[in-house]
CSV table of C-alpha atoms in Angstrom, one decimal:
chain,number,residue,atom,x,y,z
A,1,MET,CA,0.0,0.0,0.0
A,2,THR,CA,1.1,3.5,-0.7
A,3,PRO,CA,1.7,5.3,2.6
A,4,PRO,CA,-0.6,8.3,3.2
A,5,GLU,CA,2.3,10.8,3.0
A,6,ALA,CA,2.9,9.8,-0.6
A,7,MET,CA,-0.4,11.5,-1.5
A,8,GLN,CA,0.5,14.7,0.3
A,9,MET,CA,2.5,17.7,-0.8
A,10,GLU,CA,3.8,20.5,1.4
A,11,ILE,CA,4.4,23.9,-0.1
A,12,GLU,CA,6.4,26.5,1.7
A,13,ILE,CA,6.7,30.1,0.4
A,14,ARG,CA,9.5,32.4,1.2
A,15,ALA,CA,9.4,36.0,-0.1
A,16,LEU,CA,12.9,37.4,-0.5
A,17,ASP,CA,13.6,41.0,-1.6
A,18,HIS,CA,13.2,40.4,-5.3
A,19,VAL,CA,12.6,36.7,-5.6
A,20,THR,CA,10.0,34.3,-4.2
A,21,VAL,CA,11.2,30.8,-3.3
A,22,VAL,CA,8.6,28.1,-3.4
A,23,ALA,CA,9.8,25.0,-1.6
A,24,ILE,CA,7.9,21.8,-2.4
A,25,GLN,CA,8.0,18.5,-0.6
A,26,GLY,CA,6.4,15.4,-2.0
A,27,ASN,CA,5.3,14.0,-5.4
A,28,VAL,CA,3.9,16.3,-8.0
A,29,ASP,CA,1.3,14.2,-9.8
A,30,SER,CA,-2.3,14.1,-10.8
A,31,LEU,CA,-3.4,14.5,-7.2
A,32,THR,CA,-1.2,17.4,-6.3
A,33,ALA,CA,-0.3,19.4,-9.4
A,34,ASP,CA,-3.4,21.6,-9.4
A,35,ARG,CA,-2.7,22.7,-5.8
A,36,LEU,CA,0.9,23.6,-6.8
A,37,ALA,CA,-0.4,25.5,-9.9
A,38,ASP,CA,-2.7,27.5,-7.6
A,39,ALA,CA,0.2,28.4,-5.3
A,40,PHE,CA,2.4,29.7,-8.2
A,41,SER,CA,-0.6,31.6,-9.6
A,42,THR,CA,-1.3,33.3,-6.3
A,43,GLN,CA,2.3,34.6,-6.3
A,44,LEU,CA,2.1,35.8,-9.9
A,45,ASN,CA,-1.2,37.6,-9.3
A,46,GLN,CA,0.6,39.4,-6.4
A,47,ASP,CA,3.2,40.6,-8.9
A,48,ARG,CA,5.7,38.2,-7.5
A,49,VAL,CA,6.9,37.3,-11.0
A,50,ARG,CA,10.5,36.1,-10.2
A,51,LEU,CA,9.9,32.6,-8.8
A,52,VAL,CA,12.3,29.9,-7.8
A,53,ALA,CA,11.0,26.3,-7.2
A,54,ASP,CA,13.1,24.4,-4.7
A,55,LEU,CA,12.7,20.8,-5.9
A,56,SER,CA,15.2,19.3,-3.6
A,57,ARG,CA,12.5,17.3,-1.8
A,58,VAL,CA,10.5,16.3,-4.9
A,59,PRO,CA,11.2,12.7,-5.8
A,60,TYR,CA,8.6,12.3,-8.6
A,61,THR,CA,6.7,14.2,-11.2
A,62,SER,CA,4.2,13.1,-13.8
A,63,SER,CA,3.0,15.0,-16.9
A,64,ALA,CA,0.5,16.8,-14.6
A,65,GLY,CA,3.6,18.3,-12.9
A,66,LEU,CA,5.1,19.2,-16.2
A,67,ARG,CA,1.9,21.0,-17.1
A,68,THR,CA,2.1,23.1,-13.9
A,69,LEU,CA,5.8,23.9,-14.6
A,70,LEU,CA,5.2,24.9,-18.2
A,71,SER,CA,2.1,27.0,-17.5
A,72,THR,CA,3.9,28.8,-14.5
A,73,MET,CA,6.9,29.5,-16.6
A,74,LYS,CA,4.9,31.0,-19.5
A,75,ASP,CA,2.8,33.1,-17.2
A,76,ALA,CA,5.9,34.4,-15.3
A,77,ARG,CA,7.8,35.3,-18.5
A,78,ARG,CA,4.7,37.0,-20.0
A,79,ARG,CA,4.6,39.2,-16.9
A,80,GLY,CA,8.3,40.1,-17.4
A,81,GLY,CA,9.6,37.7,-14.8
A,82,ASP,CA,10.8,34.1,-14.9
A,83,PHE,CA,10.3,30.8,-13.1
A,84,ARG,CA,13.5,28.9,-12.4
A,85,LEU,CA,14.2,25.5,-10.9
A,86,ALA,CA,16.6,24.6,-8.2
A,87,SER,CA,18.0,21.3,-6.9
A,88,VAL,CA,16.2,19.1,-9.4
A,89,GLN,CA,16.6,15.5,-8.3
A,90,PRO,CA,17.6,12.7,-10.8
A,91,PRO,CA,14.2,11.0,-11.3
A,92,VAL,CA,12.6,14.4,-12.0
A,93,LEU,CA,15.4,15.5,-14.2
A,94,ARG,CA,15.0,12.4,-16.3
A,95,VAL,CA,11.3,13.3,-16.9
A,96,LEU,CA,12.2,16.9,-17.7
A,97,GLU,CA,14.8,15.6,-20.2
A,98,LEU,CA,12.5,13.1,-21.8
A,99,SER,CA,10.0,15.9,-22.3
A,100,GLY,CA,12.5,18.4,-23.8
A,101,PHE,CA,11.9,20.7,-20.8
A,102,THR,CA,15.6,21.2,-20.0
A,103,ALA,CA,15.9,23.2,-23.2
A,104,ILE,CA,13.3,25.8,-22.2
A,105,LEU,CA,13.5,25.9,-18.4
A,106,ASN,CA,16.4,27.4,-16.4
A,107,LEU,CA,17.8,24.9,-13.9
A,108,PHE,CA,20.3,25.7,-11.1
A,109,PRO,CA,22.2,23.4,-8.7
A,110,ASP,CA,20.7,25.0,-5.6
A,111,VAL,CA,18.3,27.7,-4.4
A,112,ASP,CA,21.1,30.3,-3.7
A,113,ALA,CA,22.4,30.0,-7.3
A,114,ALA,CA,18.8,30.3,-8.7
A,115,VAL,CA,18.1,33.4,-6.5
A,116,ALA,CA,21.4,35.0,-7.4
A,117,SER,CA,20.6,34.5,-11.1
A,118,PHE,CA,18.0,37.2,-10.9
A,119,PRO,CA,19.4,40.7,-11.0
A,120,ALA,CA,18.7,42.7,-7.8
A,121,GLY,CA,15.8,45.1,-7.8
A,122,GLY,CA,12.3,44.7,-9.2
A,123,ALA,CA,9.6,42.3,-8.0
B,1,MET,CA,8.1,-21.8,-23.9
B,2,ASP,CA,6.9,-19.1,-21.6
B,3,GLU,CA,6.2,-20.1,-18.0
B,4,PRO,CA,2.8,-18.9,-16.6
B,5,PRO,CA,3.3,-15.3,-15.3
B,6,THR,CA,2.6,-14.2,-11.8
B,7,VAL,CA,-0.5,-11.9,-12.1
B,8,PHE,CA,-1.4,-8.9,-10.0
B,9,ALA,CA,-4.9,-7.5,-10.6
B,10,ILE,CA,-7.1,-4.7,-9.3
B,11,GLU,CA,-10.3,-2.9,-10.3
B,12,ARG,CA,-11.4,0.5,-9.0
B,13,PRO,CA,-13.6,3.4,-10.0
B,14,ALA,CA,-11.8,5.7,-12.4
B,15,LEU,CA,-11.3,8.5,-9.9
B,16,ARG,CA,-8.2,10.5,-8.9
B,17,ALA,CA,-8.5,9.1,-5.4
B,18,SER,CA,-8.0,5.6,-6.8
B,19,LEU,CA,-4.6,6.3,-8.3
B,20,PRO,CA,-2.5,5.6,-5.2
B,21,VAL,CA,-3.9,2.1,-4.7
B,22,LEU,CA,-3.6,1.4,-8.5
B,23,LEU,CA,0.0,2.6,-8.5
B,24,ALA,CA,0.8,0.7,-5.3
B,25,LEU,CA,0.0,-2.5,-7.2
B,26,VAL,CA,2.6,-1.5,-9.9
B,27,ASP,CA,5.2,-1.1,-7.1
B,28,GLU,CA,4.3,-4.4,-5.6
B,29,ALA,CA,4.7,-6.1,-9.0
B,30,SER,CA,8.0,-4.4,-9.7
B,31,ALA,CA,9.3,-5.5,-6.3
B,32,HIS,CA,8.2,-9.0,-7.0
B,33,ALA,CA,10.0,-8.9,-10.3
B,34,GLY,CA,13.1,-7.5,-8.6
B,35,LEU,CA,13.2,-4.5,-11.0
B,36,ALA,CA,15.9,-1.9,-10.4
B,37,PRO,CA,14.5,1.3,-8.8
B,38,ASP,CA,14.9,3.3,-12.0
B,39,ALA,CA,12.9,0.8,-14.0
B,40,ALA,CA,10.3,0.5,-11.3
B,41,ALA,CA,9.9,4.3,-11.4
B,42,ASP,CA,9.6,4.3,-15.1
B,43,LEU,CA,6.8,1.7,-15.0
B,44,ARG,CA,4.9,3.5,-12.3
B,45,LEU,CA,5.0,6.8,-14.2
B,46,ALA,CA,3.9,5.1,-17.5
B,47,VAL,CA,0.9,3.5,-15.6
B,48,GLU,CA,0.1,6.8,-13.9
B,49,GLU,CA,0.0,8.6,-17.2
B,50,VAL,CA,-2.4,6.0,-18.8
B,51,CYS,CA,-4.6,5.9,-15.7
B,52,ALA,CA,-4.7,9.7,-15.3
B,53,ASN,CA,-5.8,9.9,-18.8
B,54,VAL,CA,-8.7,7.5,-18.2
B,55,VAL,CA,-9.6,9.4,-15.0
B,56,GLU,CA,-9.5,12.9,-16.6
B,57,HIS,CA,-10.8,12.2,-20.1
B,58,GLY,CA,-12.2,8.7,-20.3
B,59,TYR,CA,-15.6,8.9,-18.9
B,60,PRO,CA,-18.3,11.6,-18.9
B,61,ALA,CA,-17.8,14.1,-16.0
B,62,GLY,CA,-19.5,12.9,-12.8
B,63,ALA,CA,-20.0,9.3,-14.2
B,64,PRO,CA,-16.8,7.5,-13.6
B,65,GLY,CA,-16.8,3.8,-14.8
B,66,PRO,CA,-14.3,1.2,-13.8
B,67,ILE,CA,-10.6,1.0,-14.4
B,68,ALA,CA,-8.9,-2.4,-14.1
B,69,ILE,CA,-5.2,-3.2,-14.1
B,70,SER,CA,-3.7,-6.6,-14.6
B,71,ILE,CA,0.1,-7.0,-14.3
B,72,GLY,CA,1.7,-10.2,-15.6
B,73,VAL,CA,5.3,-10.7,-14.4
B,74,HIS,CA,6.8,-13.0,-17.0
B,75,VAL,CA,10.2,-14.5,-17.0
B,76,ASP,CA,11.5,-11.9,-19.5
B,77,ARG,CA,9.1,-9.1,-19.2
B,78,ILE,CA,6.4,-7.3,-17.4
B,79,GLU,CA,3.1,-6.8,-19.2
B,80,ILE,CA,0.5,-4.4,-17.8
B,81,VAL,CA,-3.0,-4.2,-19.2
B,82,ILE,CA,-5.1,-1.2,-18.3
B,83,ALA,CA,-8.7,-1.7,-19.2
B,84,ASP,CA,-11.7,0.6,-19.1
B,85,ARG,CA,-15.3,0.8,-20.4
B,86,ALA,CA,-15.0,4.4,-21.7
B,87,PRO,CA,-15.4,5.4,-25.3
B,88,THR,CA,-12.7,4.2,-27.7
B,89,PHE,CA,-9.5,6.2,-27.5
B,90,ASP,CA,-6.5,5.0,-29.5
B,91,PRO,CA,-3.4,6.6,-28.1
B,92,SER,CA,-1.6,6.2,-31.5
B,93,GLY,CA,-3.9,9.1,-32.5
B,94,ALA,CA,-2.6,11.4,-29.7
B,95,PRO,CA,-0.9,14.5,-30.8
B,96,ILE,CA,2.9,14.3,-31.0
B,97,PRO,CA,4.4,17.1,-29.0
B,98,ASP,CA,7.1,19.3,-30.6
B,99,LEU,CA,9.9,19.0,-28.1
B,100,THR,CA,12.1,21.4,-29.9
B,101,ALA,CA,9.7,24.4,-30.0
B,102,ASP,CA,10.6,27.5,-28.2
B,103,TRP,CA,8.8,28.2,-24.9
B,104,PRO,CA,5.9,30.3,-26.2
B,105,GLN,CA,4.9,27.6,-28.6
B,106,ARG,CA,5.4,24.6,-26.3
B,107,SER,CA,2.2,22.7,-25.7
B,108,ILE,CA,1.5,20.1,-23.0
B,109,GLY,CA,-0.8,18.2,-25.4
B,110,GLY,CA,0.3,14.6,-26.0
B,111,LEU,CA,3.1,14.9,-23.4
B,112,GLY,CA,1.6,12.1,-21.2
B,113,TRP,CA,1.5,9.6,-24.1
B,114,HIS,CA,5.0,10.7,-25.3
B,115,LEU,CA,6.3,9.8,-21.8
B,116,VAL,CA,4.5,6.5,-21.9
B,117,ARG,CA,6.1,5.6,-25.2
B,118,ARG,CA,9.6,6.5,-23.9
B,119,LEU,CA,9.3,4.7,-20.6
B,120,VAL,CA,8.2,1.3,-21.7
B,121,ASP,CA,9.3,-1.0,-24.6
B,122,SER,CA,5.9,-1.2,-26.3
B,123,VAL,CA,2.5,0.3,-26.1
B,124,SER,CA,-0.5,-1.2,-27.8
B,125,HIS,CA,-4.3,-0.5,-27.8
B,126,ALA,CA,-7.3,-2.7,-28.5
B,127,SER,CA,-11.0,-2.1,-28.6
B,128,PRO,CA,-12.6,-5.3,-27.2
B,129,PRO,CA,-16.0,-6.3,-28.7
B,130,GLU,CA,-17.8,-5.5,-25.5
B,131,GLY,CA,-16.5,-2.0,-25.7
B,132,GLY,CA,-14.0,0.1,-23.8
B,133,ASN,CA,-10.2,0.2,-24.2
B,134,ARG,CA,-7.3,-2.2,-23.4
B,135,VAL,CA,-3.9,-0.5,-23.3
B,136,THR,CA,-1.0,-3.0,-23.0
B,137,LEU,CA,2.3,-1.8,-21.8
B,138,THR,CA,5.3,-4.1,-22.0
B,139,ARG,CA,8.7,-3.6,-20.4
B,140,ARG,CA,11.6,-6.1,-20.5
B,141,ARG,CA,13.0,-7.2,-17.2
B,142,GLN,CA,16.6,-6.8,-18.3
């Protein structure tokens, strides 16, 4: 049986000066992807358009998760910001590669590097 | 000659809430087969994509029918049959995503089936006479 925690996902949002870091814990799949998309949308609607997703504690994503990543990235860029990924774990990286997402999303080894990649100032 | 496979089977309503128990059976079969963690993860993701498609698009909204999974662990391969009673949908007709398009043109359509085809060795679809769909995924054990 799948343990109950496998169905859950924790989202933690940390607003820095010019970047918002969204730390995710758990699987991003059909059960959880919509909630994650809502969390990103909420930030974008508050003009927090420079987003970093900390994926260090995400062991698994399905195409539902890819849909969320793609729509968030498009939305952020259209608003003049960007959506960047930090600490992508090997199983998730494999899915990003199989889907051709590594060519269009900006990936960084850790949160600090992703945050530093945004120039200071702005939202 | 092929020895009889060990079979794992389950049937549930085609609801999102059923996915964890369906996928847990895939994990159980992979463990029984002694699949490497990477291969087991591939198989789980492939089955999730097929099942999620049935859950999201297979049946009319509010009227979920059954989804059944049967996993045969053979000597040389794992064969997973995902069956539903939904209107016929042949995945070979799913759109093929352009994985080289720049970000504004990137579409999510067809990405699930693209992943399925990359994660297993073969995908086939049949429409049984009694209706519904039977999608068969096969992955070699070695």
